[in-house]
Short mmCIF file of C-alpha atoms in Angstrom, two decimals:
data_model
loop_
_atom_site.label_atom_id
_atom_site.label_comp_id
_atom_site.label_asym_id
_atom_site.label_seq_id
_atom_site.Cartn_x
_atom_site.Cartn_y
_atom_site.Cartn_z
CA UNK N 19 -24.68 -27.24 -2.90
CA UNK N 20 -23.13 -25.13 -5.82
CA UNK N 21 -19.53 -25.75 -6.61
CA UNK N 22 -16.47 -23.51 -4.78
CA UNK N 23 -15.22 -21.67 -7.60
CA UNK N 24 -11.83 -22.06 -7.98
CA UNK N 25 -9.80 -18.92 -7.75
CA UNK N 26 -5.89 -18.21 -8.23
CA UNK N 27 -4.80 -14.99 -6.79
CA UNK N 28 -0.82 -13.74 -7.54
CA UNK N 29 1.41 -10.93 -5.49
CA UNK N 30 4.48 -11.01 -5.16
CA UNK N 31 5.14 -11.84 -1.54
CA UNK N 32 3.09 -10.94 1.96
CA UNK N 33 5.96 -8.00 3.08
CA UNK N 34 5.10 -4.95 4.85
CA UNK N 35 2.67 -2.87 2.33
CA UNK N 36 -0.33 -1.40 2.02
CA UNK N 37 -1.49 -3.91 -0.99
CA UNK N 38 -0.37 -6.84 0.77
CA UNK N 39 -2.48 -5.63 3.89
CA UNK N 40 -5.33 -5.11 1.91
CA UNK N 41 -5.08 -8.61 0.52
CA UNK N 42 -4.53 -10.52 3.83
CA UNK N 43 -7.22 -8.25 5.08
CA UNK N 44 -9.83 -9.05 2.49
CA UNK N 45 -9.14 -13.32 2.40
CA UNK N 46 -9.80 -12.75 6.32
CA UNK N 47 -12.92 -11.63 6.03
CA UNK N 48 -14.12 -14.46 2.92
CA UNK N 49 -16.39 -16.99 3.60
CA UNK N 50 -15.13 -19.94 3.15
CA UNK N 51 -17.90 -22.19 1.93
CA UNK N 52 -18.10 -20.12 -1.34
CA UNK N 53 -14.51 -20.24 -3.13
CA UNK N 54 -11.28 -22.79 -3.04
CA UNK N 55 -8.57 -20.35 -3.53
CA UNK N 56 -4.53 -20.71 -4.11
CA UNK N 57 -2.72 -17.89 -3.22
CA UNK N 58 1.06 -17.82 -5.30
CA UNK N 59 3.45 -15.42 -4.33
CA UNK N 60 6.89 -15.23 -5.99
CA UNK N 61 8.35 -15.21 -2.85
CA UNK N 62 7.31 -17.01 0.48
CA UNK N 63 8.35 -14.16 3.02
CA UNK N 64 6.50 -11.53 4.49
CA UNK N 65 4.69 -10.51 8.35
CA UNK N 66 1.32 -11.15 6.43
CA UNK N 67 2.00 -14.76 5.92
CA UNK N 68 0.93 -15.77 9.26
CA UNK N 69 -2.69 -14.08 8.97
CA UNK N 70 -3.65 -15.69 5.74
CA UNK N 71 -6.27 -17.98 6.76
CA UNK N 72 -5.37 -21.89 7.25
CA UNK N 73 -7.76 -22.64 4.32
CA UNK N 74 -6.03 -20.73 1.75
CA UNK N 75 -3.59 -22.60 0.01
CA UNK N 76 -0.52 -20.82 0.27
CA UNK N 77 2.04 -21.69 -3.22
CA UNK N 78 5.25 -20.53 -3.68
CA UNK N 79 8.04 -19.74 -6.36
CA UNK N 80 10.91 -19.65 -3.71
CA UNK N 81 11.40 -19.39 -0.52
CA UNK N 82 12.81 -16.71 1.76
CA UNK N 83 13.60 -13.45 2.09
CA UNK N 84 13.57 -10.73 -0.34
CA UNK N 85 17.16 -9.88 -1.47
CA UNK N 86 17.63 -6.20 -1.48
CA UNK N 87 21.42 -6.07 -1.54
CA UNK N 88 24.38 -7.00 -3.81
CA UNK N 89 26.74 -9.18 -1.51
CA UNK N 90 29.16 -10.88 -3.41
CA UNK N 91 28.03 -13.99 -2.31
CA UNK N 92 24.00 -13.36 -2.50
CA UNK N 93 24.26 -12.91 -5.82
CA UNK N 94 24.12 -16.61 -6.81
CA UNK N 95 20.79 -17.40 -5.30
CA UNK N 96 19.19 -14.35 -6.55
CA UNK N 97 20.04 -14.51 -10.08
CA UNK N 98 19.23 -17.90 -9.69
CA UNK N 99 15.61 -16.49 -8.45
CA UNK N 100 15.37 -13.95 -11.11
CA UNK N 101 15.94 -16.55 -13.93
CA UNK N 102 13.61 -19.18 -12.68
CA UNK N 103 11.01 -16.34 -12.10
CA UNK N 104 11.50 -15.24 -15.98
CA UNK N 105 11.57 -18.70 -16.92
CA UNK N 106 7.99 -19.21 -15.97
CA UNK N 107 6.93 -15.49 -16.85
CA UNK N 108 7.79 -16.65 -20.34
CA UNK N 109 6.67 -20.37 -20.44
CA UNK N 110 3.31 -20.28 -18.21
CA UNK N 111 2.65 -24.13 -19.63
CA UNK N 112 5.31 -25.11 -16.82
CA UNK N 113 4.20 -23.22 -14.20
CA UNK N 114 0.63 -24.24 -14.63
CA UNK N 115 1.43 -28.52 -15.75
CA UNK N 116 3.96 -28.26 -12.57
CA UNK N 117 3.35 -26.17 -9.62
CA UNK N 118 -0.47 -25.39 -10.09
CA UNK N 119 -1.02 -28.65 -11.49
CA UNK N 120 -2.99 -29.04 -14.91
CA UNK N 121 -5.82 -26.91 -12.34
CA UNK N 122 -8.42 -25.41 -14.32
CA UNK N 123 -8.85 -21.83 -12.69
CA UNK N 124 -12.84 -19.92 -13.00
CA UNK N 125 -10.97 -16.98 -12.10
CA UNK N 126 -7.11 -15.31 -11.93
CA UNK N 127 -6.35 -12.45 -10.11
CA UNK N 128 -3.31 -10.02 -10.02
CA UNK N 129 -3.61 -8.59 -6.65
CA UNK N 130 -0.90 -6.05 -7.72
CA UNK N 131 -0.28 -3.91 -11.22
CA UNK N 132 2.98 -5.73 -11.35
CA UNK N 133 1.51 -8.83 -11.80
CA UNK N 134 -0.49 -8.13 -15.13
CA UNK N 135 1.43 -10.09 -17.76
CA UNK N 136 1.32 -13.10 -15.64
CA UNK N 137 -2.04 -13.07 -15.48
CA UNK N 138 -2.69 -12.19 -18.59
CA UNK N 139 -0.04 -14.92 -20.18
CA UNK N 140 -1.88 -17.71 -18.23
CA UNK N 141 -2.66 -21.06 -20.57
CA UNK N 142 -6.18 -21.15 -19.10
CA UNK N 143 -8.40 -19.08 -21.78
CA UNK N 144 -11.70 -20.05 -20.18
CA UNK N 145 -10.72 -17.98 -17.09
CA UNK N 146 -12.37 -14.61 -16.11
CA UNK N 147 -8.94 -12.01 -14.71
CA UNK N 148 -9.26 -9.62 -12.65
CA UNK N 149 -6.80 -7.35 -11.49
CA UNK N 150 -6.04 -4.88 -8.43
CA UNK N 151 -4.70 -1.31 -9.35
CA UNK N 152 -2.96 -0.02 -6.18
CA UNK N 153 -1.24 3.00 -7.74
CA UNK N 154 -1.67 6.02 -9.86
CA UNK N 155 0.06 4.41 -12.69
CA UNK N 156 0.60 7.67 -14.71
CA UNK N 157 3.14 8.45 -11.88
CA UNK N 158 4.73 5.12 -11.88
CA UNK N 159 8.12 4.89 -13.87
CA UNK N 160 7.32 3.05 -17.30
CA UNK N 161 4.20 3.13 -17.43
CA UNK N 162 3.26 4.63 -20.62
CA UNK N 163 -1.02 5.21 -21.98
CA UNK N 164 0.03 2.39 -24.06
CA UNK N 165 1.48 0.28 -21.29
CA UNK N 166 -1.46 1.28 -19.07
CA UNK N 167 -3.88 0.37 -22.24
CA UNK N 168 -2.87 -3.80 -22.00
CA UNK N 169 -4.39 -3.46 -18.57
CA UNK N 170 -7.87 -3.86 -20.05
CA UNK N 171 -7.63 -7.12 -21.52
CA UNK N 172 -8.69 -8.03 -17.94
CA UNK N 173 -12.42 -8.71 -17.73
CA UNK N 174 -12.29 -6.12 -14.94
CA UNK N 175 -9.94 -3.45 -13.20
CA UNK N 176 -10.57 -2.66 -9.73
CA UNK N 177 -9.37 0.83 -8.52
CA UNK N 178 -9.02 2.04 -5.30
CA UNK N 179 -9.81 6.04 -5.85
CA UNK N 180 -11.43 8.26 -8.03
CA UNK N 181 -7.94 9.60 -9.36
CA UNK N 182 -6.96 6.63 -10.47
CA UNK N 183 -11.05 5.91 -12.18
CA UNK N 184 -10.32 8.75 -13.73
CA UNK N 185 -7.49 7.41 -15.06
CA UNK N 186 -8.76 4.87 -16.95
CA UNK N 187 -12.10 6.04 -17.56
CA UNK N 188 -9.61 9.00 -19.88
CA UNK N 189 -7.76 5.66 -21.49
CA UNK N 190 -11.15 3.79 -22.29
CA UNK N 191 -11.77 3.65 -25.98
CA UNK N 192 -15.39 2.74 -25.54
CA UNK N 193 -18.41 1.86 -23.78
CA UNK N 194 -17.40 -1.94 -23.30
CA UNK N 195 -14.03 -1.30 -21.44
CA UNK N 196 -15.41 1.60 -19.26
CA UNK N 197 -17.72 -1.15 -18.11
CA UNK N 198 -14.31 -2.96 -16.67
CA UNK N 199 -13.43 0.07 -14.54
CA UNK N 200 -15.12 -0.68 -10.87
CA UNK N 201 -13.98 1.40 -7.88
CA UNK N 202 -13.59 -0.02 -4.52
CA UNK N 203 -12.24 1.40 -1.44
CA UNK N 204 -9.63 -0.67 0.17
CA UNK N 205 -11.05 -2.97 2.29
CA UNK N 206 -9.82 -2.03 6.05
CA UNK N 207 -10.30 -2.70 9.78
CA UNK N 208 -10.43 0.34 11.89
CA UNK N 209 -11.20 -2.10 15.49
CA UNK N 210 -8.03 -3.50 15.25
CA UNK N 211 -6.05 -0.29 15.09
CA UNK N 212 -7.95 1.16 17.07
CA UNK N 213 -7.27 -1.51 20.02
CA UNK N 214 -3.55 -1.48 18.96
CA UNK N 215 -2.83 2.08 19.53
CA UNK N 216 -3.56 1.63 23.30
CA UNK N 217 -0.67 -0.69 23.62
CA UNK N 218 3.08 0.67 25.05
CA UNK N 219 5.01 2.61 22.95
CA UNK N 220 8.29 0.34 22.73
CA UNK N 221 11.41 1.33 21.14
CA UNK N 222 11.06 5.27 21.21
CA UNK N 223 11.18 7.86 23.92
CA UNK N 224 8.82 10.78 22.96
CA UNK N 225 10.07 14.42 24.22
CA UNK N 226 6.06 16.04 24.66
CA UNK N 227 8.23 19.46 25.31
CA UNK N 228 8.77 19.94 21.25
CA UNK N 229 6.53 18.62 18.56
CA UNK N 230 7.06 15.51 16.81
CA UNK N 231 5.78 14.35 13.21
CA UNK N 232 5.25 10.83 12.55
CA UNK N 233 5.64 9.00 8.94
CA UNK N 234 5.13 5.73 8.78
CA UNK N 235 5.55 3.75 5.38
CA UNK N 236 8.00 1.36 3.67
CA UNK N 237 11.13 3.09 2.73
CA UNK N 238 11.65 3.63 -0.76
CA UNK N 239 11.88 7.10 -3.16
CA UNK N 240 7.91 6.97 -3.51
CA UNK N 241 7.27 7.62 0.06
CA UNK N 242 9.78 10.92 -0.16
CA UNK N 243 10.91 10.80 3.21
CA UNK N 244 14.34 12.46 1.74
CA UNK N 245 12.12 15.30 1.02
CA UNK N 246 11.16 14.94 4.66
CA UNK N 247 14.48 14.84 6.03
CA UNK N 248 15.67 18.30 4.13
CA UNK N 249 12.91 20.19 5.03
CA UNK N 250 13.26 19.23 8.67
CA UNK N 251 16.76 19.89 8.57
CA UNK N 252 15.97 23.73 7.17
CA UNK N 253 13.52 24.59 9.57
CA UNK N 254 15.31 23.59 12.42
CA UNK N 255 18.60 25.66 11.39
CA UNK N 256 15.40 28.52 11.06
CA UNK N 257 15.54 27.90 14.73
CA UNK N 258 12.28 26.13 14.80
CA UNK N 259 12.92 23.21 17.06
CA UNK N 260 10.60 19.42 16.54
CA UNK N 261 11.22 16.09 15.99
CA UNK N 262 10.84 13.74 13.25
CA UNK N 263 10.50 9.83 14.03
CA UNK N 264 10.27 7.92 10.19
CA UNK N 265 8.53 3.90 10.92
CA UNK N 266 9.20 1.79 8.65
CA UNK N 267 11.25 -0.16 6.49
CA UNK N 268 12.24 -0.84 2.78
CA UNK N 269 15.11 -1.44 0.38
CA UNK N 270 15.90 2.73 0.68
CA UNK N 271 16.35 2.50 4.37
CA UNK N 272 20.11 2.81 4.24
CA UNK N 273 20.69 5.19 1.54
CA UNK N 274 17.53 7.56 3.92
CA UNK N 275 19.49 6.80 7.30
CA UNK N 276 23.00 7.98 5.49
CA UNK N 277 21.10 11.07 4.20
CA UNK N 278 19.51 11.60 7.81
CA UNK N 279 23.74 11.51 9.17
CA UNK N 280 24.79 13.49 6.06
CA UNK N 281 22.43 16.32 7.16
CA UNK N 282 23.80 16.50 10.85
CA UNK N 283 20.11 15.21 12.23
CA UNK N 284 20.81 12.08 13.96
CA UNK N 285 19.67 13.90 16.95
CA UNK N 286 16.35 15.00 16.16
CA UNK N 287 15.46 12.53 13.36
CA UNK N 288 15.08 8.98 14.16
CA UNK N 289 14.60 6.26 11.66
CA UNK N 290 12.68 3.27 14.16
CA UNK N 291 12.77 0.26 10.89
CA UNK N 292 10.12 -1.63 11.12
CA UNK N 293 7.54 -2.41 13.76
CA UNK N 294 4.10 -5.04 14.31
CA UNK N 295 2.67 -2.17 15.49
CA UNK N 296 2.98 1.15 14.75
CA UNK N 297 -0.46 2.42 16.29
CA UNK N 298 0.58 3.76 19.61
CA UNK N 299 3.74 5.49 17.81
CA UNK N 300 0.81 7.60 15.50
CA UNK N 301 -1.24 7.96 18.92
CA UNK N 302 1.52 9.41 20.82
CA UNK N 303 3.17 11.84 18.23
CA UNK N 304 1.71 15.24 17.52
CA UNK N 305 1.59 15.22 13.85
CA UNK N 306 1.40 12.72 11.20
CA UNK N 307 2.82 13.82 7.84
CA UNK N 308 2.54 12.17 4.42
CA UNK N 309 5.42 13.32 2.44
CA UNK N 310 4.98 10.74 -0.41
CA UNK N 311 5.52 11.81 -4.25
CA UNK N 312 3.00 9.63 -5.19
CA UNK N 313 0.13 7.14 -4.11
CA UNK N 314 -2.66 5.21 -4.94
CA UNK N 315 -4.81 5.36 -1.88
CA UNK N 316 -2.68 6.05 1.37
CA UNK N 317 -4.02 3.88 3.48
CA UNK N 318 -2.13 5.35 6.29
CA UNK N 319 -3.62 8.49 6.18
CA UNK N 320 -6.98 6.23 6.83
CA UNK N 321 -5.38 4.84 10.17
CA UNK N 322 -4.01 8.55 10.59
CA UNK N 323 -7.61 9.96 10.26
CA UNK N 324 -9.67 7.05 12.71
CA UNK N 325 -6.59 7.47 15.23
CA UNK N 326 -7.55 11.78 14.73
CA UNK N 327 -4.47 12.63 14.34
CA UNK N 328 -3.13 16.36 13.33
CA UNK N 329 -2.70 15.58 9.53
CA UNK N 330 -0.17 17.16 6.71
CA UNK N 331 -0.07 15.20 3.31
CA UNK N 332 0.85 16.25 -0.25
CA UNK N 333 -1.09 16.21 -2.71
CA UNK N 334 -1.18 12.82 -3.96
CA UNK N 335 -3.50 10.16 -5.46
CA UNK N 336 -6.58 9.59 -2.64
CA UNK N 337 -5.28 13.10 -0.69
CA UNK N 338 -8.62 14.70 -1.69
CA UNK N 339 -10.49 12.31 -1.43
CA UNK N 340 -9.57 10.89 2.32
CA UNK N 341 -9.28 14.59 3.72
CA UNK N 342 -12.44 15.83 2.42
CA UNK N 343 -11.18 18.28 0.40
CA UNK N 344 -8.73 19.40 3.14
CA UNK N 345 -11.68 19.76 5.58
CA UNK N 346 -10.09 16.78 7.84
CA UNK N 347 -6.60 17.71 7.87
CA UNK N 348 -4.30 20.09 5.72
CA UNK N 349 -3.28 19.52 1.91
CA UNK N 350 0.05 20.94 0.37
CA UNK N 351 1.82 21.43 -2.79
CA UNK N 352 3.33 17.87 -3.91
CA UNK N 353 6.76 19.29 -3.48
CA UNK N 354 9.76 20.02 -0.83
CA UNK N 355 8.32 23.43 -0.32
CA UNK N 356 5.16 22.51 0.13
CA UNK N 357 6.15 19.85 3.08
CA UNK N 358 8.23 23.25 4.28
CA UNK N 359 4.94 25.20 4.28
CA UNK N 360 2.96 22.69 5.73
CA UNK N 361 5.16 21.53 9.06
CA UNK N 362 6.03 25.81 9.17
CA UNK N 363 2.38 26.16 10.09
CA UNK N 364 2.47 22.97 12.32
CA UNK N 365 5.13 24.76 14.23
CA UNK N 366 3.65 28.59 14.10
CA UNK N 367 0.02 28.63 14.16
CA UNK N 368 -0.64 24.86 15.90
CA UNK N 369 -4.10 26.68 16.63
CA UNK N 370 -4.76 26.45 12.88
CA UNK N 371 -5.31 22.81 13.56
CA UNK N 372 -8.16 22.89 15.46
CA UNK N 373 -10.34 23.27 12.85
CA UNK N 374 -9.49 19.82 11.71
CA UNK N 375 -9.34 18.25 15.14
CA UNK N 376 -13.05 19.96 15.59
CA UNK N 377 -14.05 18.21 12.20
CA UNK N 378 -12.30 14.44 13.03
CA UNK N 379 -14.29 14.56 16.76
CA UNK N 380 -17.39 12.65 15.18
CA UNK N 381 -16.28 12.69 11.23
CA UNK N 382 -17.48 8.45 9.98
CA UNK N 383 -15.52 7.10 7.56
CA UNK N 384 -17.32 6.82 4.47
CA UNK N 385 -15.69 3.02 3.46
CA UNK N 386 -15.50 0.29 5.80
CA UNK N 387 -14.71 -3.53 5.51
CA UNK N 388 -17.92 -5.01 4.84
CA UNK N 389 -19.00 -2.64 2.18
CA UNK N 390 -15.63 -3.55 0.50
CA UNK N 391 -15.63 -7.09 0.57
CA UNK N 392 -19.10 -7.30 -0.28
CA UNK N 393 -18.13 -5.37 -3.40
CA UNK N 394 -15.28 -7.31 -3.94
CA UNK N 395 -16.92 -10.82 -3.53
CA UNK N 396 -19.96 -9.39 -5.62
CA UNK N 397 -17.59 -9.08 -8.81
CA UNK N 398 -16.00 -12.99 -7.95
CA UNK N 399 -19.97 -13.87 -7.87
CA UNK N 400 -21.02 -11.68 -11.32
CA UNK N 401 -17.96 -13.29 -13.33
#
């Protein structure tokens, strides 16, 4: 019997987003007899929590939910959070003596971008690190070549699309760091959408006279569901009448719901927060529209494609590469007039979708689960 190896894995917390769904995905589908694995988020909250699997050892920094606001009297306990949180950014030896307990790690993994320097500040030298690039960094606010350079002292970077390989394939200095570059399509399960798109729709009524377009992400400036909001609000004083139901939640969710009232579209525009299950909400709209400024992979547009939906998305990270090229649903200029154009054509030539309906009827996905875990738990193996 070979040892487990012993693996620490940091996010952030389990909350409602595509990496985090990924993750809880992936440690479902790990067998168990090969690795001992702690699992540290920053913050113990999150809908994932509940699926990580009982023999994962779940650590925490705190506890609770994520603090988005600035209540007079949440301030306390979040400062409090951020300065413990530095604290241990900048003095690993405590974290690692006290919490993870003098344990001696064969491998570290940042399961986000945003967890690089804690990985790569950890006391344990003899560790192999690994990290999980969700996003098309040279979008990403900060993120400089330089700042995107530190990311290869990690033994290796896994990407999730060809736009982002590219990336850092253009950043690699030589042969030696291109070999740390390893693309792997989010691991994903299609059954279990599949089966929950068949269940009631819950907390929405949909009107099948006019169209509606579905978007379903967390709410914050990334996803551009402002963009969303101003184009719908143009077409429909053009006279061109649909509906537009946003699923989701996120720390923008007021500012996008004040915007929504701001542009007189309360009636045609809902905002539904957050749901479990969002699958027979894609099922029973007529459109699904990605109106994000940027992405890494969208794994929505992956649920969006195995539910055949009627697909508009902007050009973004993964676009290309999930739609074929635009043979499996239509592309458009990364911009407010290109999310104009696209739900114009929804709305005038529907027909023109056909095409793309025609293409989705037998169209198998190229990535599924088991090829991606395999991958993944091939590199744990190799290092």
């Amino acid at each position: 019997m070979t040892e487990k190896k012993k693996i620490l894995i940091r996010i952030g917390s389990l909350r409602h987003g595509g990496a985090e769904k990924v993750l809880v995905t992936f440690l479902k589908n790990l067998p168990q007899d090969k690795y001992e694995i702690d699992l540290l988020l920053n913050l113990y909250s999150g809908k994932y929590l509940s699926e990580v699997p009982s023999w994962i050892n779940i650590l925490y920094l705190n506890k609770g939910e994520m603090i988005t606001t600035n209540r007079p009297h949440e301030i306390p306990r979040k400062a409090a959070r951020v300065i413990y949180q530095g604290a241990l950014k900048k003095f690993p030896n405590l974290l690692y003596k006290g919490k993870l307990k003098n344990k001696k790690y064969d491998i570290e993994f940042a399961a986000i971008h945003g967890m690089r320097d804690e990985i790569l500040g950890s006391p344990i030298k003899s560790s192999k690190k690994i990290v999980w690039i969700h996003n098309d960094l040279s979008q990403v606010k900060g993120y400089t070549n330089d700042e995107i350079r530190k990311f290869f002292g990690f033994d290796k970077i896994m990407v999730i699309s060809e736009k982002i390989e590219h990336l850092f394939h253009s950043l690699a200095k030589n042969e030696t760091e291109k070999q740390k570059i390893v693309k792997i399509y989010n691991p994903l399960d299609t059954e279990e959408f599949i089966a929950k798109a068949d269940q009631p729709v819950l907390h929405y009524e949909f009107d099948h006279s006019v169209p509606t377009f579905i978007s379903v992400g967390t709410v914050f400036p990334q996803k551009g569901f402002d963009r969303l909001l101003k184009v719908h609000k143009k077409l429909l004083d053009e006279g061109f009448k649909h509906k537009i139901l946003i699923v989701g939640d996120g720390y923008d969710f007021e500012n996008i719901k004040k915007l929504k009232s701001d542009l007189g579209v309360d009636e045609t525009a809902t905002m539904l927060g957050f749901t479990d299950n969002p699958y027979p909400y894609f099922k029973n709209a007529d459109f699904y529209i990605l109106s994000s400024r940027y992405e890494g992979f969208p794994t929505v547009l992956f649920e969006a494609i195995t539910l055949k939906k009627r697909i508009i998305s902007t050009e973004v990270s993964g676009a290309n590469e999930m739609l074929n090229n635009g043979e499996l649903g239509l592309i458009v200029e990364n911009s407010e007039d290109g999310i104009y154009e696209g739900i114009k054509k929804a709305l005038t030539q529907p027909a023109s979708f056909e095409t793309y309906s025609e293409k989705l009827k037998n169209y198998e996905m190229p990535f599924n689960l088991e090829n991606s875990v395999n991958k993944i738990t091939s590199i744990l193996d190799e290092l």
